[in-house]
Structure formats: C-alpha cells, structure tokens
Short mmCIF file of C-alpha atoms and ligand atoms in Angstrom, two decimals:
data_model
loop_
_atom_site.label_atom_id
_atom_site.label_comp_id
_atom_site.label_asym_id
_atom_site.label_seq_id
_atom_site.Cartn_x
_atom_site.Cartn_y
_atom_site.Cartn_z
CA UNK H 432 -15.87 -35.24 -49.66
CA UNK H 433 -16.21 -34.90 -53.46
CA UNK H 434 -14.89 -37.63 -55.21
CA UNK H 435 -11.52 -35.51 -56.29
CA UNK H 436 -10.63 -34.80 -52.73
CA UNK H 437 -7.69 -36.99 -51.21
CA UNK H 438 -7.84 -39.82 -49.41
CA UNK H 439 -7.34 -39.06 -44.89
CA UNK H 440 -3.89 -40.94 -45.96
CA UNK H 441 -3.09 -38.65 -48.58
CA UNK H 442 -3.93 -36.07 -46.36
CA UNK H 443 -2.38 -37.15 -43.05
CA UNK H 444 1.27 -37.81 -46.17
CA UNK H 445 0.54 -34.51 -47.30
CA UNK H 446 0.65 -32.87 -44.11
CA UNK H 447 3.72 -34.65 -42.88
CA UNK H 448 5.30 -33.72 -46.29
CA UNK H 449 4.25 -30.07 -46.92
CA UNK H 450 2.98 -28.79 -43.73
CA UNK H 451 5.74 -26.75 -41.39
CA UNK H 452 3.43 -26.44 -38.38
CA UNK H 453 4.35 -23.83 -36.37
CA UNK H 454 6.33 -24.63 -32.71
CA UNK H 455 5.76 -28.51 -33.63
CA UNK H 456 8.44 -30.81 -33.99
CA UNK H 457 7.95 -31.93 -37.36
CA UNK H 458 10.13 -35.26 -36.65
CA UNK H 459 7.11 -36.71 -34.63
CA UNK H 460 4.39 -34.93 -35.60
CA UNK H 461 1.10 -37.11 -35.90
CA UNK H 462 -1.20 -35.14 -38.33
CA UNK H 463 -4.25 -34.47 -36.78
CA UNK H 464 -6.51 -32.10 -38.80
CA UNK H 465 -10.02 -30.38 -38.22
CA UNK H 466 -12.05 -30.15 -41.19
CA UNK H 467 -14.79 -28.31 -39.30
CA UNK H 468 -16.17 -27.01 -36.28
CA UNK H 469 -19.80 -26.04 -34.73
CA UNK H 470 -19.45 -23.93 -31.23
CA UNK H 471 -17.09 -24.94 -28.95
CA UNK H 472 -16.61 -28.49 -30.86
CA UNK H 473 -13.81 -29.31 -33.42
CA UNK H 474 -14.87 -32.01 -35.94
CA UNK H 475 -11.47 -34.36 -36.86
CA UNK H 476 -11.64 -36.00 -40.57
CA UNK H 477 -12.57 -38.93 -39.39
CA UNK H 478 -15.88 -36.76 -37.97
CA UNK H 479 -14.14 -37.21 -34.31
CA UNK H 480 -15.74 -34.37 -32.08
CA UNK H 481 -13.17 -32.33 -29.71
CA UNK H 482 -14.13 -29.76 -27.06
CA UNK H 483 -11.87 -26.78 -27.86
CA UNK H 484 -10.39 -26.37 -24.54
CA UNK H 485 -7.99 -23.64 -25.42
CA UNK H 486 -10.00 -21.28 -27.67
CA UNK H 487 -8.40 -22.48 -31.05
CA UNK H 488 -4.86 -21.17 -29.40
CA UNK H 489 -6.19 -18.25 -27.02
CA UNK H 490 -8.42 -16.59 -30.15
CA UNK H 491 -12.07 -18.14 -30.22
CA UNK H 492 -14.17 -16.21 -28.27
CA UNK H 493 -17.66 -16.73 -28.93
CA UNK H 494 -17.54 -20.16 -30.82
CA UNK H 495 -16.65 -21.94 -34.36
CA UNK H 496 -18.97 -20.52 -36.91
CA UNK H 497 -21.07 -18.42 -34.43
CA UNK H 498 -24.11 -17.46 -37.11
CA UNK H 499 -23.58 -13.38 -36.32
CA UNK H 500 -20.31 -13.15 -37.21
CA UNK H 501 -20.65 -15.89 -40.29
CA UNK H 502 -22.98 -12.78 -41.57
CA UNK H 503 -20.78 -10.35 -41.30
CA UNK H 504 -17.66 -11.57 -42.98
CA UNK H 505 -20.08 -12.39 -46.20
CA UNK H 506 -22.29 -9.13 -46.21
CA UNK H 507 -18.58 -7.86 -45.90
CA UNK H 508 -17.62 -10.20 -49.09
CA UNK H 509 -20.49 -9.22 -50.79
CA UNK H 510 -18.88 -5.11 -50.60
CA UNK H 511 -14.71 -5.37 -50.88
CA UNK H 512 -12.43 -8.14 -49.65
CA UNK H 513 -9.48 -6.35 -48.75
CA UNK H 514 -9.09 -2.12 -49.05
CA UNK H 515 -5.57 -0.75 -48.21
CA UNK H 516 -4.59 0.83 -45.32
CA UNK H 517 -1.88 3.11 -47.17
CA UNK H 518 -3.47 6.11 -47.70
CA UNK H 519 -6.55 4.72 -48.31
CA UNK H 520 -9.58 3.49 -45.87
CA UNK H 521 -12.73 1.68 -45.63
CA UNK H 522 -16.54 2.36 -43.71
CA UNK H 523 -15.92 -1.15 -41.94
CA UNK H 524 -12.31 -0.62 -41.08
CA UNK H 525 -12.88 2.73 -39.91
CA UNK H 526 -16.04 1.95 -38.23
CA UNK H 527 -14.23 -0.79 -35.71
CA UNK H 528 -11.55 1.98 -35.10
CA UNK H 529 -14.28 4.14 -33.52
CA UNK H 530 -15.74 0.88 -31.65
CA UNK H 531 -12.32 0.26 -30.36
CA UNK H 532 -11.71 3.30 -29.14
CA UNK H 533 -15.16 3.86 -27.01
CA UNK H 534 -14.21 0.63 -25.46
CA UNK H 535 -10.72 0.53 -24.42
CA UNK H 536 -9.64 2.94 -21.86
CA UNK H 537 -10.10 6.44 -21.50
CA UNK H 538 -7.38 8.73 -24.05
CA UNK H 539 -7.11 5.84 -26.42
CA UNK H 540 -7.86 7.69 -29.48
CA UNK H 541 -6.01 6.26 -32.61
CA UNK H 542 -5.31 2.97 -33.62
CA UNK H 543 -2.93 1.11 -35.92
CA UNK H 544 -3.66 -2.24 -37.89
CA UNK H 545 -1.54 -4.69 -38.49
CA UNK H 546 -2.24 -8.82 -39.02
CA UNK H 547 -1.33 -9.98 -35.46
CA UNK H 548 0.07 -10.46 -32.36
CA UNK H 549 3.65 -9.70 -33.09
CA UNK H 550 3.13 -6.65 -35.43
CA UNK H 551 0.62 -5.02 -33.00
CA UNK H 552 3.86 -5.48 -31.32
CA UNK H 553 6.23 -4.47 -33.16
CA UNK H 554 3.91 -1.26 -34.24
CA UNK H 555 3.61 -0.02 -30.50
CA UNK H 556 8.14 -0.67 -30.04
CA UNK H 557 8.97 1.63 -33.78
CA UNK H 558 6.44 4.21 -32.12
CA UNK H 559 7.42 4.36 -28.88
CA UNK H 560 10.29 4.28 -30.74
CA UNK H 561 9.96 7.09 -32.68
CA UNK H 562 7.79 9.52 -30.20
CA UNK H 563 10.70 10.45 -28.29
CA UNK H 564 12.80 11.25 -31.67
CA UNK H 565 10.77 13.37 -33.22
CA UNK H 566 7.98 15.00 -30.45
CA UNK H 567 8.78 19.10 -30.02
CA UNK H 568 11.12 18.34 -27.21
CA UNK H 569 12.99 15.07 -28.37
CA UNK H 570 14.84 13.36 -26.32
CA UNK H 571 16.98 10.90 -28.86
CA UNK H 572 18.63 8.99 -26.13
CA UNK H 573 15.57 7.05 -25.41
CA UNK H 574 16.54 4.00 -27.41
CA UNK H 575 15.86 1.01 -25.38
CA UNK H 576 12.88 -0.92 -23.55
CA UNK H 577 12.44 -2.08 -20.58
CA UNK H 578 11.03 -5.87 -20.76
CA UNK H 579 10.00 -8.90 -17.97
CA UNK H 580 11.91 -12.02 -17.98
CA UNK H 581 9.40 -14.78 -19.50
CA UNK H 582 8.05 -12.28 -21.17
CA UNK H 583 6.34 -13.30 -24.63
CA UNK H 584 4.82 -10.87 -27.02
CA UNK H 585 5.38 -12.86 -30.55
CA UNK H 586 8.06 -14.36 -32.94
CA UNK H 587 8.62 -11.62 -35.02
CA UNK H 588 12.50 -10.07 -34.22
CA UNK H 589 11.44 -6.64 -32.42
CA UNK H 590 8.90 -8.84 -29.95
CA UNK H 591 11.00 -12.15 -29.77
CA UNK H 592 13.85 -9.21 -28.57
CA UNK H 593 11.47 -7.91 -25.64
CA UNK H 594 10.31 -11.64 -25.02
CA UNK H 595 12.65 -14.00 -22.60
CA UNK H 596 11.05 -17.57 -22.88
CA UNK H 597 14.75 -18.81 -22.68
CA UNK H 598 13.27 -22.00 -24.99
CA UNK H 599 12.11 -20.19 -27.52
CA UNK H 600 14.69 -16.69 -28.00
CA UNK H 601 18.00 -18.20 -26.68
CA UNK H 602 18.71 -19.68 -30.33
CA UNK H 603 17.89 -16.27 -31.72
CA UNK H 604 19.81 -13.90 -29.30
CA UNK H 605 22.72 -12.62 -31.83
CA UNK H 606 20.12 -11.34 -33.81
CA UNK H 607 18.22 -9.55 -30.89
CA UNK H 608 18.92 -5.88 -29.99
CA UNK H 609 19.75 -5.59 -26.07
CA UNK H 610 16.60 -4.84 -23.49
CA UNK H 611 16.62 -3.44 -20.01
CA UNK H 612 14.96 -6.62 -17.61
CA UNK H 613 13.80 -6.88 -14.86
CA UNK H 614 12.30 -9.94 -13.01
CA UNK H 615 9.30 -11.74 -13.94
CA UNK H 616 6.73 -10.88 -10.98
CA UNK H 617 6.00 -14.00 -10.38
CA UNK H 618 3.15 -15.16 -8.03
CA UNK H 619 3.72 -18.65 -7.11
CA UNK H 620 7.62 -18.46 -7.21
CA UNK H 621 8.28 -16.13 -4.87
CA UNK H 622 12.08 -14.20 -3.96
CA UNK H 623 13.75 -16.21 -1.12
CA UNK H 624 12.09 -14.04 2.51
CA UNK H 625 9.62 -12.67 0.09
CA UNK H 626 6.17 -13.00 1.57
CA UNK H 627 2.85 -13.06 -1.11
CA UNK H 628 1.71 -9.96 0.85
CA UNK H 629 5.06 -7.87 -0.13
CA UNK H 630 5.56 -9.43 -3.44
CA UNK H 631 3.81 -6.64 -5.23
CA UNK H 632 5.94 -3.69 -3.30
CA UNK H 633 9.00 -5.93 -4.15
CA UNK H 634 8.94 -6.46 -7.42
CA UNK H 635 7.68 -2.77 -8.16
CA UNK H 636 10.93 -1.80 -6.19
CA UNK H 637 12.59 -3.46 -8.79
CA UNK H 638 11.22 -1.42 -11.49
CA UNK H 639 11.47 1.16 -9.58
CA UNK H 640 15.82 1.20 -8.87
CA UNK H 641 16.05 0.01 -13.01
CA UNK H 642 14.11 2.73 -13.79
CA UNK H 643 15.63 5.37 -11.77
CA UNK H 644 19.04 4.22 -13.16
CA UNK H 645 17.97 3.64 -16.73
CA UNK H 646 14.98 5.99 -17.38
CA UNK H 647 16.85 8.48 -19.78
CA UNK H 648 17.60 6.10 -22.30
CA UNK H 649 14.33 3.62 -22.07
CA UNK H 650 11.68 4.69 -24.66
CA UNK H 651 9.36 2.22 -23.43
CA UNK H 652 8.17 -0.78 -20.85
CA UNK H 653 6.48 -3.46 -22.50
CA UNK H 654 4.44 -5.55 -20.33
CA UNK H 655 1.44 -8.47 -20.20
CA UNK H 656 -0.79 -6.58 -17.81
CA UNK H 657 -2.32 -9.77 -15.00
CA UNK H 658 -0.51 -12.43 -17.08
CA UNK H 659 2.29 -13.30 -18.79
CA UNK H 660 0.53 -15.94 -21.00
CA UNK H 661 3.12 -17.79 -23.16
CA UNK H 662 5.27 -17.74 -19.31
CA UNK H 663 3.00 -20.48 -18.29
CA UNK H 664 -0.64 -17.94 -17.18
CA UNK H 665 2.28 -16.87 -14.45
CA UNK H 666 -0.03 -13.96 -12.12
CA UNK H 667 1.42 -10.44 -11.52
CA UNK H 668 0.60 -9.57 -7.74
CA UNK H 669 -2.72 -7.58 -7.88
CA UNK H 670 -1.81 -3.98 -7.59
CA UNK H 671 1.26 -4.21 -9.80
CA UNK H 672 0.42 -2.82 -13.39
CA UNK H 673 -1.18 0.26 -11.07
CA UNK H 674 1.88 0.57 -9.77
CA UNK H 675 4.04 -0.01 -13.13
CA UNK H 676 2.13 2.70 -15.07
CA UNK H 677 2.32 5.30 -11.76
CA UNK H 678 6.18 4.61 -11.76
CA UNK H 679 6.20 4.90 -15.90
CA UNK H 680 4.84 8.15 -15.16
CA UNK H 681 7.33 9.59 -12.56
CA UNK H 682 10.32 8.66 -14.63
CA UNK H 683 8.97 9.82 -18.14
CA UNK H 684 9.09 6.34 -20.25
CA UNK H 685 6.33 4.48 -22.20
CA UNK H 686 3.99 2.24 -20.90
CA UNK H 687 3.26 -0.86 -23.31
CA UNK H 688 0.21 -2.96 -22.32
CA UNK H 689 0.38 -5.74 -24.77
CA UNK H 690 -3.08 -7.44 -24.67
CA UNK H 691 -2.96 -9.31 -27.19
CA UNK H 692 -3.25 -13.14 -25.38
CA UNK H 693 -5.65 -11.26 -21.71
CA UNK H 694 -7.59 -8.76 -23.99
CA UNK H 695 -11.04 -8.98 -25.71
CA UNK H 696 -13.22 -10.66 -22.06
CA UNK H 697 -11.05 -13.06 -21.23
CA UNK H 698 -10.04 -11.64 -17.87
CA UNK H 699 -14.02 -11.50 -17.07
CA UNK H 700 -14.01 -7.47 -17.87
CA UNK H 701 -13.27 -6.17 -21.46
CA UNK H 702 -9.84 -5.40 -21.32
CA UNK H 703 -7.09 -6.45 -18.39
CA UNK H 704 -5.69 -2.96 -17.93
CA UNK H 705 -9.68 -1.99 -16.45
CA UNK H 706 -9.06 -4.51 -13.75
CA UNK H 707 -6.30 -2.36 -12.13
CA UNK H 708 -8.15 1.06 -13.96
CA UNK H 709 -5.23 1.50 -15.87
CA UNK H 710 -4.47 3.48 -19.72
CA UNK H 711 -1.73 2.66 -20.87
CA UNK H 712 0.21 4.47 -23.71
CA UNK H 713 -0.12 1.81 -26.03
CA UNK H 714 -2.45 -0.69 -26.02
CA UNK H 715 -1.26 -3.88 -28.37
CA UNK H 716 -4.91 -6.29 -29.20
CA UNK H 717 -5.17 -9.41 -31.70
CA UNK H 718 -5.79 -12.99 -31.40
CA UNK H 719 -10.26 -12.60 -29.77
CA UNK H 720 -9.87 -9.16 -31.49
CA UNK H 721 -11.61 -11.02 -34.88
CA UNK H 722 -13.38 -13.41 -32.33
CA UNK H 723 -10.23 -16.25 -33.72
CA UNK H 724 -11.57 -16.26 -37.42
CA UNK H 725 -8.96 -14.02 -38.87
CA UNK H 726 -5.84 -12.20 -38.54
CA UNK H 727 -6.10 -8.99 -37.31
CA UNK H 728 -4.38 -6.89 -34.92
CA UNK H 729 -4.68 -3.05 -33.31
CA UNK H 730 -2.31 -0.98 -31.98
CA UNK H 731 -4.24 2.00 -29.63
CA UNK H 732 -2.71 5.26 -28.87
CA UNK H 733 -2.64 8.96 -27.17
CA UNK H 734 -3.36 11.96 -29.34
CA UNK H 735 0.13 12.63 -27.08
CA UNK H 736 1.73 10.35 -28.86
CA UNK H 737 0.00 10.79 -32.67
CA UNK H 738 0.75 14.17 -32.35
CA UNK H 739 4.01 13.47 -32.59
CA UNK H 740 4.24 12.15 -35.66
CA UNK H 741 2.26 14.77 -37.48
CA UNK H 742 3.63 17.01 -39.84
CA UNK H 743 4.40 17.94 -43.84
CA UNK H 744 5.22 14.93 -45.36
CA UNK H 745 9.05 16.18 -46.20
CA UNK H 746 9.19 16.71 -42.16
CA UNK H 747 9.68 13.11 -42.53
CA UNK H 748 7.96 12.44 -39.17
CA UNK H 749 5.50 10.09 -40.99
CA UNK H 750 4.89 6.54 -39.09
CA UNK H 751 6.49 4.32 -42.64
CA UNK H 752 5.48 1.22 -41.15
CA UNK H 753 3.00 -1.09 -42.73
CA UNK H 754 1.27 -4.68 -43.31
CA UNK H 755 -0.61 -4.86 -46.40
CA UNK H 756 -3.56 -6.72 -44.67
CA UNK H 757 -3.74 -4.59 -41.79
CA UNK H 758 -7.27 -3.55 -41.30
CA UNK H 759 -8.56 -5.59 -43.71
CA UNK H 760 -12.22 -5.36 -43.79
CA UNK H 761 -13.31 -9.05 -43.74
CA UNK H 762 -11.18 -9.04 -40.80
CA UNK H 763 -13.16 -5.69 -39.28
CA UNK H 764 -15.49 -6.92 -39.85
CA UNK H 765 -15.39 -9.89 -37.90
CA UNK H 766 -14.29 -8.19 -34.77
CA UNK H 767 -16.90 -5.68 -35.44
CA UNK H 768 -19.66 -8.61 -34.91
CA UNK H 769 -17.31 -10.16 -32.41
CA UNK H 770 -17.79 -6.54 -30.33
CA UNK H 771 -21.20 -6.58 -30.84
CA UNK H 772 -22.51 -9.97 -29.96
CA UNK H 773 -20.65 -8.54 -26.27
CA UNK H 774 -23.25 -6.42 -26.41
CA UNK H 775 -26.17 -8.58 -28.07
CA UNK H 776 -25.15 -11.82 -26.23
CA UNK H 777 -24.41 -10.10 -22.49
CA UNK H 778 -20.82 -12.41 -22.90
CA UNK H 779 -19.36 -10.52 -19.98
CA UNK H 780 -21.92 -10.77 -17.46
CA UNK H 781 -23.03 -14.27 -18.10
CA UNK H 782 -19.23 -15.53 -18.44
CA UNK H 783 -19.38 -14.81 -14.51
CA UNK H 784 -20.70 -17.60 -13.02
CA UNK H 785 -18.30 -19.40 -15.31
CA UNK H 786 -15.61 -17.96 -13.92
CA UNK H 787 -16.63 -19.01 -10.44
CA UNK H 788 -17.11 -22.91 -11.85
CA UNK H 789 -13.91 -22.77 -13.32
CA UNK H 790 -12.71 -21.97 -9.43
CA UNK H 791 -14.61 -24.68 -8.16
CA UNK H 792 -12.46 -27.66 -10.60
CA UNK H 793 -9.34 -25.61 -9.82
CA UNK H 794 -10.32 -26.23 -6.19
CA UNK H 795 -10.48 -29.70 -6.64
CA UNK H 796 -6.88 -30.06 -9.12
CA UNK H 797 -5.44 -27.94 -5.91
CA UNK H 798 -4.79 -31.06 -4.07
CA UNK H 799 -3.77 -33.48 -6.74
CA UNK H 800 -0.15 -34.88 -5.95
CA UNK H 801 1.96 -33.32 -8.60
CA UNK H 802 -0.42 -30.25 -8.90
CA UNK H 803 2.49 -27.53 -7.76
CA UNK H 804 0.29 -24.66 -8.21
CA UNK H 805 -3.73 -24.06 -9.79
CA UNK H 806 -3.54 -20.05 -11.66
CA UNK H 807 -6.82 -18.51 -12.94
CA UNK H 808 -7.30 -14.93 -14.27
CA UNK H 809 -11.44 -14.54 -15.50
CA UNK H 810 -11.96 -17.49 -18.34
CA UNK H 811 -8.04 -18.82 -18.15
CA UNK H 812 -6.35 -20.91 -15.85
CA UNK H 813 -2.75 -22.63 -15.42
CA UNK H 814 -2.47 -25.70 -14.03
CA UNK H 815 1.44 -26.31 -13.00
CA UNK H 816 2.61 -30.25 -12.85
CA UNK H 817 5.61 -30.35 -10.23
CA UNK H 818 8.22 -33.13 -9.10
CA UNK H 819 8.15 -31.76 -5.75
CA UNK H 820 5.00 -29.80 -4.32
CA UNK H 821 7.15 -28.68 -0.67
CA UNK H 822 10.20 -27.33 -2.42
CA UNK H 823 8.39 -26.37 -5.85
CA UNK H 824 10.89 -28.52 -8.15
CA UNK H 825 9.60 -28.00 -11.70
CA UNK H 826 10.19 -31.95 -14.18
CA UNK H 827 11.94 -31.63 -15.95
CA UNK H 828 11.08 -29.99 -19.22
CA UNK H 829 11.60 -32.75 -21.64
CA UNK H 830 9.37 -34.84 -19.16
CA UNK H 831 6.97 -33.14 -21.27
CA UNK H 832 4.14 -33.40 -18.45
CA UNK H 833 1.70 -31.20 -19.38
CA UNK H 834 2.21 -33.14 -22.58
CA UNK H 835 1.19 -36.07 -21.32
CA UNK H 836 -1.85 -34.34 -19.62
CA UNK H 837 -3.32 -33.11 -22.81
CA UNK H 838 -2.97 -36.63 -24.72
CA UNK H 839 -5.01 -38.01 -22.01
CA UNK H 840 -7.95 -35.24 -22.07
CA UNK H 841 -7.64 -35.80 -26.44
CA UNK H 842 -9.29 -39.46 -25.70
CA UNK H 843 -11.96 -37.88 -23.36
CA UNK H 844 -12.59 -35.61 -26.46
CA UNK H 845 -11.13 -32.78 -24.97
CA UNK H 846 -8.58 -30.71 -27.07
CA UNK H 847 -6.23 -28.59 -25.29
CA UNK H 848 -2.26 -27.59 -25.20
CA UNK H 849 -0.18 -27.19 -22.58
CA UNK H 850 2.80 -24.74 -22.18
CA UNK H 851 5.69 -27.07 -20.92
CA UNK H 852 4.62 -28.68 -17.49
CA UNK H 853 1.23 -25.78 -17.17
CA UNK H 854 -2.01 -27.53 -18.21
CA UNK H 855 -4.20 -24.96 -19.84
CA UNK H 856 -7.59 -24.27 -19.65
CA UNK H 857 -8.61 -21.49 -21.80
CA UNK H 858 -12.05 -22.33 -23.41
CA UNK H 859 -14.36 -19.72 -25.65
CA UNK H 860 -15.86 -17.55 -23.73
CA UNK H 861 -19.16 -18.67 -25.03
CA UNK H 862 -18.70 -22.11 -23.42
CA UNK H 863 -21.39 -23.47 -21.57
CA UNK H 864 -21.01 -24.86 -17.96
CA UNK H 865 -22.16 -28.33 -18.65
CA UNK H 866 -18.60 -27.99 -21.61
CA UNK H 867 -16.83 -26.51 -18.51
CA UNK H 868 -17.53 -29.41 -16.39
CA UNK H 869 -16.51 -32.00 -19.65
CA UNK H 870 -13.26 -30.47 -20.06
CA UNK H 871 -12.61 -29.58 -16.53
CA UNK H 872 -13.91 -33.44 -15.52
CA UNK H 873 -10.94 -34.66 -18.48
CA UNK H 874 -8.43 -32.29 -16.82
CA UNK H 875 -8.39 -33.98 -13.29
CA UNK H 876 -8.42 -37.49 -14.58
CA UNK H 877 -5.92 -37.43 -16.33
CA UNK H 878 -3.66 -35.01 -13.73
CA UNK H 879 -4.74 -38.55 -11.23
CA UNK H 880 -3.84 -40.79 -14.07
CA UNK H 881 -0.21 -39.14 -13.94
C1 PLP I 1494 0.96 -11.34 -24.85
C2 PLP I 1494 0.69 -11.80 -26.58
N1 PLP I 1494 1.93 -11.04 -27.35
C3 PLP I 1494 2.07 -11.60 -28.51
C4 PLP I 1494 1.20 -13.03 -28.54
C5 PLP I 1494 1.87 -12.98 -30.49
O1 PLP I 1494 0.84 -13.39 -31.55
P1 PLP I 1494 0.47 -13.76 -32.86
O2 PLP I 1494 0.89 -15.19 -32.47
O3 PLP I 1494 -0.61 -13.40 -33.30
O4 PLP I 1494 1.96 -13.29 -33.40
C6 PLP I 1494 1.43 -13.45 -28.11
C7 PLP I 1494 0.84 -14.92 -28.67
O5 PLP I 1494 0.68 -16.24 -27.56
C8 PLP I 1494 0.84 -13.21 -26.83
O6 PLP I 1494 0.86 -14.48 -25.47
#
C-alpha cells in the first residue's frame, strides 16, 4: 500500500460507517476486506488467504484474475469502455449476442442486454406482458404470472413480486403486484403421502390445475430450472422442467427460465435447460456470464416474441425499457472471453470428475448428525442442517446454524456463505480436486463440531 493509503483500522472503520452491505445486519457487521485474489484464493488486507467456496456469490467461473479474461478486458479498454445500447452498438457486444444465440437452446435468437440478474428477470416479465398486448392476435387479459413458492429472482420490485422467500420479501408485500402461486417442487420435503417417484407427477398436476383455471390471464410462468437456489438449493424432481414446458405450451402461457444462478456451466452442462431438452420462451442470464468479473445480464427470446415488437415508431410497439450500462463492451469482452475459455480449457469436460468428487464428499456429510439432506446439481451443493433428521424439523432460523458452520470453515481458510440452515458449496468451476477436498473437508469438520 502507498503511504497515502488508509490504515487497516481506518479501512475497517470507514467500511462500518460508510458502506451499507447487501443482505447484512450492519449493527453486527464485522469488516472482512478482500484486497486481492488469485485463482480460487481470496486474500484479505492482512494477507490472509481463503478459498472462495461460493464463487464470490455464485458468479466466478474460471477463477479470479484469469489471464485470458483480464487481457480481454484490457484490450477492450484500449478501444472504448462504454457505448450505449440505445440506438447504437459496438462489435464486442454484437459478437457476444451472436455467440449466445449459438450456445443457448435452439430457437433463442434475440438478446436484450441489461446489467444484473434482477434486471434480466424484469426485462423478461415486461417483454412477456407486452408481447400478449400487441401480437397480431392480442390477448390483453394475459397480465399475470405464475411463480413458485420460495422462488428468488432478484431484489427489484418486479422480481420480488414473482419471488417468494418470505424472510426477504414479506416486508415489501404492499408494494408488489399479485401473482398466482404454485408450491415449490421440493424433492426433500414432499407433501404427506407423496413418494419420491410420484413427486414430479404430483407437482405437475398441481401446476396443471392452476393453468387450466387461470391460463386466460397468465402471461408467463417464471421458473428457476432444476434448482431453486436462494430457497436453499431446493432440487426439483427430474422431469419437472420438461413437464412444465409441455404444460405451458398446451395452455398457451410463456415460459421464463431464470438461469441467473444455474446457467453458464454450473450444472455440468452449459445451461440447465439442456438437461431436459427445453427451450424456454425467455431465458435470463447474469452472474457467471462474465465469469464473475463485471455486471452484465442477458434476456434471450424467440422470433415469435421479437416479431410482436416490430412496427413503425408511431405504432408504439417499441420495448420502452433500458439500462444505461446494458450491453457494456467491457462486460461483453469479459463474457466473450469467459465463453471462449470453456472451449480452450475444456471446462465442462474437466468439471465431470470434480462433480463426482463433490458427490463423494457429500456422501460423507449425509451420515452426520444434524444433516437432514444433501442436495447436489452438478457443481453446486446445499447441505441442510435440521434439528431432527427423522421428522425433518428445521432449526429455528435465528439459530443461524449455517452461519456457524461457515464461521468455523473460515478458520480453516475456506470462505462460504450460507442460506439460513443450508450450507452452500458452490466453488468456481476451475477449482482443483485438491482445493475441493480442502473446502469439503472444512465443511465436514465444521458440521461435526456443531
Ligand atoms: C435465480 C436468480 N435470479 C436472479 C437473481 C438476482 O441476480 P442479481 O443479484 O444479479 O440481481 C439471483 C441472485 O442470486 C438468482 O439466484
């Protein structure tokens, strides 16, 4: 640090006084200040090193300071840092749009860029709404949405409206629009009398009943494919997504797939929808899209939806929505490099043995007292701590059991952030087997000590 730099004490004091941290009780906040990072290692202002066990909140993909992504951003910086997307373009953003249409499920051909996961979802919600108002055969009554209990789609008011995490969202209830709710298709806490083999059919029947009754007023169903991440890495039964796609087609309701958390390689495939051969009508991407470097998001859609917005300016079919930094070229350069590294380093291929190793560690965890369920989807895992394994009774949320495990893991040099009583393991895809062993070992030790 230069002589003019603030001291460590000043940094801590200023951090407490001036920085209002996200999802953090500031009265209890203890400064934890990362000054640099390398690969999967975060290094704090005191030089202490921590493995990044949650990909800097689920977004880092190829590691921190990846030479290829660093160089792509620097190269873009030598051309131009920002070009607006309002009536203008730039080569890097164009190339990224083209690449995304090639990589995502067949049929998604148009990309609307914004700058974070919540905005990607807002864009999808508004596009779905406007589509029904102005397509050739308009359906003006289709103004509502079907969303799942415990869903999380971001923190802007539209995405909170379709969200369903009571702890985060209940406060804002008076500000939100109404949505139609379906039960969370949870594979761990099944409804009474429903066996695992019946779960998919059970949840789909429930959705079908809602669609049969409400489809005339539903613009879209919003879903986090395969895993409801913020709900506590809740896994949907296999086949649920494909079934939902089939039902939404049958009842003429659009399907919005929010792959903000699970997209870009996390599930072992490039996109979660690929696991069940699904093309949604709208696909939301953010987080890992830039490898965890810069805020950039994308909402992709089909020719059918795109065409409904075409006309003369006077017809007022324009999508009047935009964010100043949507499609920012520096972010686009990071995203293009991130996607190219998947090919250059055969990321998805080399990920498979790591997914298998993660399963082995989870098998150890499964047998520990206080562990109710372990859930895995590709290279993400949630370990749910419960008060009673037999009844699946949760710990009270105030007990902060997940946080206790994470605090203990920190003393072993592993940084994790829980979701209530669920310990999340979600390291960068480039994590080595040895690093994964360290992360999982720290979790096992911490859970054993509870
Ligand atoms: C599924 C999902 N959608 C949307 C979001 C919101 O993304 P952002 O925090 O970039 O707004 C998140 C964030 O965790 C998410 O998990």
